[in-house]
Structure formats: structure tokens, C-alpha cells
Short mmCIF file of N, CA, C and O in Angstrom, two decimals:
data_model
loop_
_atom_site.label_atom_id
_atom_site.label_comp_id
_atom_site.label_asym_id
_atom_site.label_seq_id
_atom_site.Cartn_x
_atom_site.Cartn_y
_atom_site.Cartn_z
N UNK A 1 129.44 76.36 147.43
CA UNK A 1 128.93 75.34 147.53
C UNK A 1 128.62 75.26 149.30
O UNK A 1 129.11 75.45 149.77
N UNK A 2 127.05 75.05 149.34
CA UNK A 2 126.57 75.21 150.80
C UNK A 2 126.90 73.74 151.24
O UNK A 2 126.99 72.67 150.55
N UNK A 3 126.88 73.81 152.61
CA UNK A 3 127.42 72.68 153.43
C UNK A 3 126.32 71.73 153.36
O UNK A 3 125.10 72.08 153.15
N UNK A 4 126.39 70.48 153.41
CA UNK A 4 125.26 69.43 153.61
C UNK A 4 124.54 69.64 154.60
O UNK A 4 124.88 70.02 155.84
N UNK A 5 123.23 69.56 154.39
CA UNK A 5 122.07 69.33 155.61
C UNK A 5 122.54 68.29 156.79
O UNK A 5 122.76 67.18 156.24
N UNK A 6 122.78 68.55 157.96
CA UNK A 6 123.19 67.46 158.88
C UNK A 6 121.81 67.10 159.48
O UNK A 6 120.82 67.92 159.96
N UNK A 7 121.69 65.95 159.48
CA UNK A 7 120.45 65.05 160.26
C UNK A 7 121.16 64.32 161.40
O UNK A 7 122.17 63.45 161.22
N UNK A 8 120.59 64.59 162.71
CA UNK A 8 121.10 63.66 163.69
C UNK A 8 120.35 62.50 163.96
O UNK A 8 118.97 62.51 163.56
N UNK A 9 121.02 61.38 164.36
CA UNK A 9 120.01 60.21 164.84
C UNK A 9 120.52 59.93 166.53
O UNK A 9 121.66 60.28 166.71
N UNK A 10 119.41 59.43 167.09
CA UNK A 10 119.87 59.30 168.36
C UNK A 10 119.86 57.74 168.81
O UNK A 10 118.80 57.25 168.63
N UNK A 11 121.08 57.30 169.33
CA UNK A 11 121.07 56.07 170.01
C UNK A 11 120.69 56.08 171.36
O UNK A 11 121.67 56.37 172.20
N UNK A 12 119.56 56.26 171.47
CA UNK A 12 118.85 56.31 173.25
C UNK A 12 119.25 55.01 173.86
O UNK A 12 118.26 53.91 173.59
N UNK A 13 120.08 54.86 174.80
CA UNK A 13 120.51 53.76 175.53
C UNK A 13 119.63 53.73 177.05
O UNK A 13 119.63 54.80 177.73
N UNK A 14 119.02 52.87 177.40
CA UNK A 14 118.58 52.90 178.76
C UNK A 14 118.49 51.18 179.14
O UNK A 14 118.16 50.30 178.38
N UNK A 15 119.04 51.06 180.47
CA UNK A 15 119.05 49.44 180.93
C UNK A 15 119.59 48.41 179.96
O UNK A 15 119.13 47.64 179.59
N UNK A 16 121.11 48.93 179.23
CA UNK A 16 121.50 48.24 178.35
C UNK A 16 120.86 47.78 176.76
O UNK A 16 121.48 47.02 176.35
N UNK A 17 120.08 48.67 176.73
CA UNK A 17 119.26 48.46 175.47
C UNK A 17 119.08 49.71 174.62
O UNK A 17 118.94 50.90 175.20
N UNK A 18 119.20 49.59 173.36
CA UNK A 18 118.87 51.01 172.47
C UNK A 18 117.45 51.00 172.10
O UNK A 18 116.82 49.81 171.54
N UNK A 19 117.13 52.16 171.98
CA UNK A 19 115.61 52.40 171.42
C UNK A 19 115.56 52.41 169.79
O UNK A 19 116.34 53.02 169.30
N UNK A 20 114.67 51.47 169.33
CA UNK A 20 114.19 51.68 167.86
C UNK A 20 112.80 52.46 167.62
O UNK A 20 112.01 51.81 168.54
N UNK A 21 112.70 53.03 166.68
CA UNK A 21 111.29 53.44 166.23
C UNK A 21 110.98 53.32 164.74
O UNK A 21 111.74 53.01 164.06
N UNK A 22 109.63 52.71 164.85
CA UNK A 22 109.04 52.50 163.77
C UNK A 22 108.45 53.43 162.70
O UNK A 22 107.56 53.82 163.10
N UNK A 23 108.92 53.32 161.52
CA UNK A 23 108.77 54.47 160.55
C UNK A 23 107.19 54.40 160.16
O UNK A 23 106.43 53.17 159.86
N UNK A 24 106.56 55.45 159.94
CA UNK A 24 105.21 55.23 159.31
C UNK A 24 105.52 56.09 157.94
O UNK A 24 104.47 55.87 157.03
N UNK A 25 106.60 56.86 157.45
CA UNK A 25 106.44 57.54 156.38
C UNK A 25 107.77 57.70 156.03
O UNK A 25 108.83 57.77 157.07
N UNK A 26 108.32 58.08 154.76
CA UNK A 26 107.28 57.96 153.49
C UNK A 26 106.95 56.54 153.24
O UNK A 26 107.82 55.47 153.94
N UNK A 27 106.14 55.94 152.18
CA UNK A 27 105.98 54.67 151.94
C UNK A 27 106.93 53.82 152.13
O UNK A 27 106.98 52.66 152.40
N UNK A 28 108.09 54.24 151.19
CA UNK A 28 109.02 53.29 150.81
C UNK A 28 110.02 52.97 152.08
O UNK A 28 110.47 51.97 152.35
N UNK A 29 109.81 53.61 153.35
CA UNK A 29 110.32 53.30 154.44
C UNK A 29 109.50 52.97 155.69
O UNK A 29 109.97 52.38 156.81
N UNK A 30 108.29 52.91 155.51
CA UNK A 30 107.16 52.65 156.51
C UNK A 30 107.49 51.42 156.78
O UNK A 30 107.44 50.32 156.36
N UNK A 31 107.10 50.98 158.25
CA UNK A 31 107.51 49.87 158.70
C UNK A 31 108.84 49.30 159.07
O UNK A 31 109.15 48.45 159.90
N UNK A 32 109.82 50.10 158.39
CA UNK A 32 110.99 49.96 158.93
C UNK A 32 111.56 50.52 160.20
O UNK A 32 110.69 51.42 160.56
N UNK A 33 112.52 50.29 161.09
CA UNK A 33 113.07 50.70 162.10
C UNK A 33 114.09 51.79 162.17
O UNK A 33 115.00 51.47 160.95
N UNK A 34 114.07 52.72 163.00
CA UNK A 34 115.26 53.80 162.56
C UNK A 34 115.49 54.19 163.98
O UNK A 34 114.77 54.09 165.25
N UNK A 35 116.68 54.86 164.30
CA UNK A 35 117.22 55.67 165.44
C UNK A 35 116.40 57.09 165.29
O UNK A 35 116.38 57.86 164.25
N UNK A 36 115.40 57.55 166.54
CA UNK A 36 115.00 58.71 166.21
C UNK A 36 116.15 59.83 166.04
O UNK A 36 117.11 59.78 166.36
N UNK A 37 115.19 60.72 165.45
CA UNK A 37 116.25 61.77 165.20
C UNK A 37 115.57 62.77 163.99
O UNK A 37 114.35 62.64 163.72
N UNK A 38 116.27 64.03 163.44
CA UNK A 38 115.69 64.75 162.32
C UNK A 38 116.77 65.59 162.20
O UNK A 38 118.00 65.72 162.51
N UNK A 39 116.59 66.67 161.45
CA UNK A 39 117.33 67.65 160.60
C UNK A 39 117.91 68.73 161.41
O UNK A 39 116.85 69.09 162.75
N UNK A 40 118.80 68.96 161.63
CA UNK A 40 119.58 70.12 162.56
C UNK A 40 119.02 71.45 162.01
O UNK A 40 119.21 71.81 160.76
N UNK A 41 118.33 72.05 162.91
CA UNK A 41 117.82 73.59 162.23
C UNK A 41 118.94 74.72 162.45
O UNK A 41 119.67 74.53 163.29
N UNK A 42 118.55 75.70 161.55
CA UNK A 42 119.57 76.72 161.53
C UNK A 42 119.76 77.45 162.97
O UNK A 42 119.06 77.48 163.84
N UNK A 43 121.02 77.58 163.51
CA UNK A 43 121.47 78.16 164.68
C UNK A 43 121.42 77.17 165.84
O UNK A 43 121.55 77.52 166.69
N UNK A 44 121.22 76.04 165.50
CA UNK A 44 120.99 74.64 166.56
C UNK A 44 122.30 74.08 166.32
O UNK A 44 122.85 73.53 165.26
N UNK A 45 122.84 73.62 167.47
CA UNK A 45 123.79 72.51 167.64
C UNK A 45 123.42 71.13 167.28
O UNK A 45 122.09 70.92 167.33
N UNK A 46 124.21 70.11 166.94
CA UNK A 46 123.87 68.93 166.99
C UNK A 46 123.24 68.42 168.04
O UNK A 46 122.14 67.62 168.17
N UNK A 47 123.61 68.69 169.16
CA UNK A 47 123.16 68.18 170.56
C UNK A 47 121.99 68.64 170.96
O UNK A 47 120.66 68.16 171.59
N UNK A 48 121.75 70.07 170.57
CA UNK A 48 120.38 70.86 170.81
C UNK A 48 119.51 70.07 169.78
O UNK A 48 118.37 69.98 170.21
N UNK A 49 119.93 69.73 168.69
CA UNK A 49 118.78 68.96 167.65
C UNK A 49 118.41 67.69 168.35
O UNK A 49 117.30 67.30 168.40
N UNK A 50 119.55 66.79 168.89
CA UNK A 50 118.97 65.62 169.66
C UNK A 50 117.84 65.91 170.60
O UNK A 50 116.96 65.09 170.78
N UNK A 51 118.21 66.79 171.25
CA UNK A 51 117.39 66.97 172.62
C UNK A 51 115.78 67.36 172.00
O UNK A 51 115.02 66.75 172.33
N UNK A 52 115.78 68.22 171.16
CA UNK A 52 114.48 68.81 170.75
C UNK A 52 113.66 67.63 169.80
O UNK A 52 112.63 67.34 170.27
N UNK A 53 114.64 66.65 169.15
CA UNK A 53 114.10 65.46 168.40
C UNK A 53 113.31 64.71 169.46
O UNK A 53 112.17 63.93 169.19
N UNK A 54 114.21 64.27 170.15
CA UNK A 54 113.56 63.45 171.41
C UNK A 54 112.19 63.87 172.07
O UNK A 54 111.40 63.10 172.46
N UNK A 55 112.28 65.10 172.29
CA UNK A 55 111.28 65.97 172.99
C UNK A 55 109.86 65.79 171.92
O UNK A 55 108.78 65.35 172.29
N UNK A 56 109.99 66.43 170.65
CA UNK A 56 109.12 66.14 169.75
C UNK A 56 108.42 64.81 169.27
O UNK A 56 107.29 64.45 169.36
N UNK A 57 109.54 63.84 169.26
CA UNK A 57 109.02 62.74 168.76
C UNK A 57 108.61 61.54 169.81
O UNK A 57 108.25 60.68 169.32
N UNK A 58 109.38 61.80 170.77
CA UNK A 58 109.37 60.73 171.93
C UNK A 58 108.73 61.10 173.41
O UNK A 58 108.19 60.55 174.30
N UNK A 59 108.41 62.61 173.27
CA UNK A 59 107.86 63.15 174.67
C UNK A 59 108.70 63.18 175.54
O UNK A 59 108.33 62.86 176.89
N UNK A 60 110.33 62.94 175.60
CA UNK A 60 110.85 62.60 176.60
C UNK A 60 112.02 63.63 176.55
O UNK A 60 112.23 64.31 175.53
N UNK A 61 112.66 63.69 177.66
CA UNK A 61 114.26 64.63 177.68
C UNK A 61 115.20 63.76 177.97
O UNK A 61 115.39 62.57 178.45
N UNK A 62 116.19 64.10 177.27
CA UNK A 62 117.67 63.30 177.19
C UNK A 62 118.82 64.17 177.38
O UNK A 62 118.65 65.11 177.45
N UNK A 63 119.76 63.27 177.75
CA UNK A 63 121.10 63.82 177.99
C UNK A 63 121.95 63.29 176.82
O UNK A 63 122.22 62.14 176.71
N UNK A 64 122.46 64.29 176.01
CA UNK A 64 123.28 63.66 174.89
C UNK A 64 124.77 63.50 175.43
O UNK A 64 125.39 64.11 176.29
N UNK A 65 125.23 62.20 174.72
CA UNK A 65 126.45 61.84 175.11
C UNK A 65 127.41 61.88 173.92
O UNK A 65 127.43 63.18 173.31
N UNK A 66 128.09 61.16 173.49
CA UNK A 66 129.23 61.25 172.12
C UNK A 66 128.69 60.89 171.01
O UNK A 66 127.38 60.04 170.63
N UNK A 67 129.46 61.14 169.88
CA UNK A 67 129.05 61.03 168.66
C UNK A 67 129.57 59.11 168.44
O UNK A 67 130.78 59.24 168.78
N UNK A 68 128.74 58.53 167.74
CA UNK A 68 129.29 57.20 167.12
C UNK A 68 129.58 57.27 165.71
O UNK A 68 129.01 58.03 165.12
N UNK A 69 130.34 56.41 165.06
CA UNK A 69 130.53 55.97 163.71
C UNK A 69 130.66 57.17 163.10
O UNK A 69 131.45 58.04 163.65
N UNK A 70 130.76 57.11 161.86
CA UNK A 70 131.10 58.29 161.01
C UNK A 70 130.06 58.89 160.05
O UNK A 70 128.87 58.41 160.46
N UNK A 71 130.25 60.07 159.74
CA UNK A 71 129.24 60.75 158.70
C UNK A 71 128.70 59.77 157.85
O UNK A 71 129.57 59.17 157.26
N UNK A 72 127.40 59.67 157.75
CA UNK A 72 126.83 58.61 156.82
C UNK A 72 126.10 59.47 155.73
O UNK A 72 125.37 60.43 156.03
N UNK A 73 126.55 59.49 154.55
CA UNK A 73 125.78 60.39 153.34
C UNK A 73 124.36 59.52 153.18
O UNK A 73 124.35 58.40 153.05
N UNK A 74 123.30 60.34 153.23
CA UNK A 74 121.89 60.03 153.25
C UNK A 74 121.50 61.02 152.07
O UNK A 74 121.98 61.98 151.88
N UNK A 75 120.37 60.71 151.29
CA UNK A 75 119.59 61.67 150.24
C UNK A 75 119.35 63.05 150.93
O UNK A 75 119.43 64.05 150.29
N UNK A 76 118.97 62.98 152.21
CA UNK A 76 118.72 64.45 152.98
C UNK A 76 120.06 65.42 153.08
O UNK A 76 120.16 66.43 153.62
N UNK A 77 121.09 64.81 153.09
CA UNK A 77 122.55 65.25 153.41
C UNK A 77 123.52 64.48 154.13
O UNK A 77 124.02 63.34 153.50
N UNK A 78 123.91 64.72 155.40
CA UNK A 78 124.67 63.67 156.17
C UNK A 78 124.28 63.43 157.52
O UNK A 78 123.73 64.41 158.12
N UNK A 79 124.24 62.13 157.68
CA UNK A 79 123.69 61.68 159.03
C UNK A 79 124.58 61.49 160.17
O UNK A 79 125.96 60.86 159.71
N UNK A 80 124.59 61.95 161.25
CA UNK A 80 125.53 62.02 162.52
C UNK A 80 124.82 61.27 163.72
O UNK A 80 123.69 61.89 164.06
N UNK A 81 125.42 60.22 163.97
CA UNK A 81 124.53 59.44 165.23
C UNK A 81 125.43 59.89 166.68
O UNK A 81 126.40 59.76 166.68
N UNK A 82 124.59 60.11 167.48
CA UNK A 82 124.71 60.58 168.79
C UNK A 82 124.25 59.76 169.85
O UNK A 82 123.07 59.07 169.58
N UNK A 83 124.93 59.41 170.93
CA UNK A 83 124.28 58.48 171.78
C UNK A 83 123.67 59.58 173.01
O UNK A 83 123.96 60.62 172.77
N UNK A 84 122.82 59.15 173.58
CA UNK A 84 122.15 59.81 174.87
C UNK A 84 121.53 58.78 175.53
O UNK A 84 121.46 57.65 175.39
N UNK A 85 121.13 59.19 177.01
CA UNK A 85 120.19 58.67 178.02
C UNK A 85 119.17 59.47 178.15
O UNK A 85 119.38 60.70 178.10
N UNK A 86 117.96 58.73 178.95
CA UNK A 86 117.11 59.46 179.51
C UNK A 86 117.54 60.29 180.42
O UNK A 86 118.39 60.17 181.42
N UNK A 87 117.19 61.65 180.64
CA UNK A 87 117.37 62.42 181.76
C UNK A 87 116.89 62.19 183.16
O UNK A 87 115.99 61.39 183.19
N UNK A 88 117.36 62.41 184.05
CA UNK A 88 116.74 62.04 185.82
C UNK A 88 115.27 62.26 185.64
O UNK A 88 115.17 63.70 185.30
N UNK A 89 114.73 61.47 185.99
CA UNK A 89 113.17 62.07 186.19
C UNK A 89 112.36 61.79 185.00
O UNK A 89 110.98 62.26 184.73
N UNK A 90 112.81 61.80 183.53
CA UNK A 90 112.41 61.86 182.36
C UNK A 90 111.42 60.78 182.24
O UNK A 90 111.56 59.62 182.50
N UNK A 91 110.06 60.85 181.32
CA UNK A 91 109.07 59.86 180.96
C UNK A 91 109.64 58.88 180.27
O UNK A 91 110.76 59.13 179.55
N UNK A 92 109.25 57.72 180.37
CA UNK A 92 109.60 56.72 179.22
C UNK A 92 109.38 57.13 177.81
O UNK A 92 108.24 57.93 177.69
N UNK A 93 109.78 56.92 176.88
CA UNK A 93 109.54 57.55 175.29
C UNK A 93 108.22 57.06 175.01
O UNK A 93 107.91 55.66 175.25
N UNK A 94 107.59 57.77 174.47
CA UNK A 94 106.14 57.57 173.83
C UNK A 94 106.21 57.66 172.35
O UNK A 94 107.15 58.46 171.87
N UNK A 95 105.66 56.82 171.39
CA UNK A 95 105.66 56.76 170.26
C UNK A 95 104.72 57.87 169.19
O UNK A 95 103.62 57.85 169.29
N UNK A 96 105.02 59.08 169.63
CA UNK A 96 104.31 60.39 169.13
C UNK A 96 104.40 60.33 167.62
O UNK A 96 103.25 60.96 167.05
N UNK A 97 105.07 60.11 167.10
CA UNK A 97 105.31 60.27 165.35
C UNK A 97 105.79 58.88 164.54
O UNK A 97 106.16 59.14 163.68
N UNK A 98 105.80 57.84 165.36
CA UNK A 98 106.44 56.72 164.95
C UNK A 98 104.98 55.47 165.11
O UNK A 98 104.06 55.99 165.70
N UNK A 99 105.06 54.40 164.46
CA UNK A 99 104.10 53.55 164.60
C UNK A 99 104.29 52.63 165.94
O UNK A 99 103.33 52.03 166.33
N UNK A 100 105.63 52.52 166.54
CA UNK A 100 105.74 52.04 167.72
C UNK A 100 107.17 52.13 167.95
O UNK A 100 108.09 52.63 167.31
N UNK A 101 107.59 51.91 169.10
CA UNK A 101 108.81 51.64 169.80
C UNK A 101 109.37 50.40 170.39
O UNK A 101 108.45 49.61 170.72
N UNK A 102 110.50 50.23 170.05
CA UNK A 102 111.04 49.19 171.02
C UNK A 102 112.36 49.03 171.42
O UNK A 102 113.27 49.80 171.04
N UNK A 103 112.91 48.67 172.80
CA UNK A 103 114.12 48.59 173.27
C UNK A 103 114.75 47.31 172.72
O UNK A 103 114.45 46.15 172.75
N UNK A 104 115.98 47.47 172.19
CA UNK A 104 116.53 46.38 171.49
C UNK A 104 117.81 45.91 172.25
O UNK A 104 118.73 47.08 172.41
N UNK A 105 118.25 44.78 172.60
CA UNK A 105 119.49 44.47 173.36
C UNK A 105 120.32 44.19 172.32
O UNK A 105 120.24 43.83 171.02
N UNK A 106 121.67 44.28 172.72
CA UNK A 106 122.97 44.16 171.89
C UNK A 106 122.79 42.72 170.92
O UNK A 106 122.78 42.72 169.54
N UNK A 107 122.06 41.64 171.51
CA UNK A 107 122.03 40.47 170.68
C UNK A 107 120.82 40.47 169.67
O UNK A 107 120.93 39.59 168.82
N UNK A 108 120.24 41.29 169.90
CA UNK A 108 119.26 41.57 168.82
C UNK A 108 119.06 42.64 167.67
O UNK A 108 118.58 42.99 166.65
N UNK A 109 120.14 43.73 167.86
CA UNK A 109 120.38 44.65 166.83
C UNK A 109 120.37 44.44 165.43
O UNK A 109 119.76 44.89 164.57
N UNK A 110 121.24 43.24 165.37
CA UNK A 110 121.39 42.89 163.61
C UNK A 110 120.16 42.31 162.99
O UNK A 110 120.03 42.41 161.95
N UNK A 111 119.41 41.79 163.80
CA UNK A 111 118.06 41.06 163.49
C UNK A 111 116.91 42.45 163.03
O UNK A 111 116.05 41.71 162.52
N UNK A 112 117.08 43.44 163.42
CA UNK A 112 116.18 44.32 163.32
C UNK A 112 115.92 45.14 162.11
O UNK A 112 117.10 44.84 161.27
N UNK A 113 114.89 45.01 161.28
CA UNK A 113 114.95 45.52 159.96
C UNK A 113 115.07 46.98 159.84
O UNK A 113 114.18 48.13 159.52
N UNK A 114 116.17 47.81 160.06
CA UNK A 114 116.72 48.87 159.90
C UNK A 114 116.42 49.71 158.65
O UNK A 114 116.85 49.02 157.59
N UNK A 115 116.28 51.11 158.79
CA UNK A 115 116.43 51.77 157.62
C UNK A 115 118.15 51.79 156.88
O UNK A 115 118.96 51.17 157.81
N UNK A 116 118.49 51.90 155.80
CA UNK A 116 119.57 51.50 155.26
C UNK A 116 120.53 52.15 156.15
O UNK A 116 121.58 51.66 156.30
N UNK A 117 120.55 53.58 156.41
CA UNK A 117 121.51 54.52 157.00
C UNK A 117 121.77 53.89 158.26
O UNK A 117 122.76 53.94 158.65
N UNK A 118 120.84 53.50 159.08
CA UNK A 118 120.76 53.01 160.35
C UNK A 118 121.59 51.69 160.31
O UNK A 118 122.23 51.27 161.35
N UNK A 119 121.40 50.55 159.40
CA UNK A 119 121.85 49.56 159.18
C UNK A 119 123.40 49.61 159.40
O UNK A 119 124.15 48.59 159.89
N UNK A 120 123.75 50.64 158.48
CA UNK A 120 125.08 50.91 158.60
C UNK A 120 126.01 50.92 160.04
O UNK A 120 127.03 50.96 159.93
N UNK A 121 125.25 51.32 160.68
CA UNK A 121 125.90 51.62 162.32
C UNK A 121 125.65 50.30 163.38
O UNK A 121 125.78 50.31 164.51
N UNK A 122 125.22 49.26 162.84
CA UNK A 122 124.73 48.23 163.51
C UNK A 122 125.79 47.73 164.41
O UNK A 122 125.77 47.61 165.76
N UNK A 123 126.99 47.46 163.67
CA UNK A 123 128.21 47.13 164.70
C UNK A 123 128.63 48.04 165.79
O UNK A 123 128.82 47.86 166.85
N UNK A 124 128.62 49.51 165.24
CA UNK A 124 128.63 50.38 166.22
C UNK A 124 127.85 50.27 167.55
O UNK A 124 128.15 50.35 168.60
N UNK A 125 126.51 50.07 167.31
CA UNK A 125 125.15 49.84 168.19
C UNK A 125 125.60 48.81 169.31
O UNK A 125 125.39 48.81 170.58
N UNK A 126 125.98 47.53 168.52
CA UNK A 126 126.30 46.33 169.31
C UNK A 126 127.45 46.77 170.48
O UNK A 126 127.45 46.34 171.29
N UNK A 127 128.68 47.39 169.79
CA UNK A 127 129.74 47.74 170.44
C UNK A 127 129.35 48.70 171.85
O UNK A 127 129.88 48.63 172.77
N UNK A 128 128.32 49.50 171.41
CA UNK A 128 127.89 50.45 172.24
C UNK A 128 127.08 49.82 173.79
O UNK A 128 127.51 50.07 174.82
N UNK A 129 126.48 48.86 173.17
CA UNK A 129 125.59 48.20 174.20
C UNK A 129 126.49 47.07 174.89
O UNK A 129 126.09 46.41 176.17
N UNK A 130 127.54 46.76 174.17
CA UNK A 130 128.51 45.56 174.92
C UNK A 130 129.38 45.95 175.82
O UNK A 130 129.60 45.40 176.83
#
């Protein structure tokens, strides 16, 4: 039996807030907010996938930190959330593949209309920002 596909999500923290990205697709998730990320490609570490996905989706460079939470089962496989910060001199994130971006403070995290998998890590995000 093949190992489950790993999908990384990035809890990108800057100035005490975490970045949320608004989905455009698929239709069932459009308009909901998520932590940016995507599939880990063959031969790529999870940290390398976080860096690549932030470059592709946000047009910025990040330094990957620790994993938070636990493995989350999702339709695409298993979701693993990693923390990250903007690399020194990196540009502010831009919504290259999303409808919009917003920085969310600890007190606002629970009120965000997250996709289901990311809603499961709300307490972890609040603790991370706390």
C-alpha cells in the first residue's frame, strides 16, 4: 500500500499575525480561507515544499520553522502544518493564486471562515500567536 500523499500548509507568521489566503477553487471551497500550501512533490522534503509553495502562491521567500498540530486526514491524503516567517528582505506576500490575503491576529483566528482542515488547527494557531 502506497504512503498517503502529503500536503503541507504554511502558518506564515509576521508581526504577531498569521496569513490567511482566500480560495478561488474548487467551487465547494471558493471564498473560504486557508493556510497557503500544497502537495509535496517527489524527491522534495516538506520544508522544501513549503518554500516552493510560498514562492508560487505568494511570490515571497520564507524560512520554515516547526510543525504544529498533528497529521490531519484530508481527501488529498494527509495535511501537515508548518510554521514559517518571511525571509530577511523578502517581499510582502501577494495573492498570485488566491482571491485575497489577510493577516489575522490571535483574537480573530476563530472567527475566520476556514476550510475544514484548517479549522481543525485554530487552537494551535491561537497558541502559536499567543
